[in-house]
Amino acid sequence: MKDEIDIPIQKEEDLVAANVRRDNYSKVRDLQAMEFNTAIAGRLLAKDKIQVKCEKCGKEFTSETAISDSLKCPECR
Ligand SMILES: [Zn+2]
């Protein structure tokens, strides 16, 4: 009689523990995927910032400012 009660409780605890482990695993995976995507987006953004073509003389130059700020190289400003 005691065993019949203990077994379902044991199984439920295992199920809860398994769910917690699965949740934690999912959170770690999501976090890693998010960091990976952020790193890619950051590299693409950095690439866009580095290569800016001057709209006046056509010379490519590096810029750390926003693209909308100016499309002219420092010499043409
Ligand atoms: Zn220029």
XYZ file of C-alpha atoms and ligand atoms in Angstrom:
78
model
C 0.000 0.000 0.000
C 2.796 2.371 0.937
C 4.721 1.493 -2.231
C 1.667 2.241 -4.385
C 1.576 5.791 -2.994
C 5.331 6.377 -3.091
C 5.807 5.362 -6.734
C 3.494 8.018 -8.315
C 5.036 10.770 -6.126
C 8.525 9.647 -7.135
C 7.538 9.719 -10.807
C 5.997 13.187 -10.471
C 9.157 14.530 -8.843
C 11.211 13.040 -11.657
C 8.912 14.673 -14.202
C 9.215 18.072 -12.490
C 12.989 17.711 -12.268
C 13.125 16.719 -15.930
C 11.016 19.742 -16.879
C 13.267 22.053 -14.853
C 16.355 20.574 -16.529
C 14.723 20.972 -19.954
C 13.745 24.589 -19.147
C 17.251 25.411 -18.006
C 18.726 23.755 -21.092
C 16.355 25.756 -23.334
C 17.274 28.998 -21.575
C 20.989 28.298 -22.022
C 20.426 27.434 -25.687
C 18.325 30.588 -26.247
C 20.935 32.720 -24.527
C 23.754 31.221 -26.609
C 21.753 31.711 -29.828
C 20.980 35.302 -28.837
C 24.643 36.054 -28.112
C 25.647 34.419 -31.406
C 23.109 36.500 -33.371
C 24.156 39.666 -31.559
C 27.791 38.976 -32.431
C 26.909 38.506 -36.125
C 24.715 41.631 -36.182
C 27.482 43.584 -34.468
C 30.033 42.460 -37.064
C 27.701 43.331 -39.972
C 26.980 46.713 -38.415
C 30.685 47.349 -37.854
C 31.366 46.421 -41.486
C 28.760 48.967 -42.678
C 30.303 51.621 -40.490
C 33.849 50.969 -41.642
C 33.250 51.241 -45.407
C 31.639 54.542 -46.342
C 31.854 55.921 -49.850
C 32.138 59.655 -50.224
C 29.193 61.019 -52.231
C 31.335 63.892 -53.541
C 34.687 62.358 -54.579
C 33.772 58.665 -54.430
C 36.644 57.809 -52.141
C 35.995 55.105 -49.559
C 36.797 56.055 -46.046
C 36.282 54.747 -42.542
C 33.637 56.283 -40.370
C 32.468 55.534 -36.873
C 29.578 57.950 -37.075
C 26.096 56.994 -38.299
C 25.764 56.668 -42.082
C 22.963 59.251 -42.141
C 25.288 61.747 -40.463
C 27.431 62.347 -43.551
C 28.352 60.539 -46.754
C 31.296 62.805 -47.408
C 34.866 62.007 -46.510
C 36.620 64.306 -44.032
C 38.390 66.095 -46.929
C 35.109 67.073 -48.632
C 33.315 68.234 -45.519
Zn 35.391 63.060 -50.557
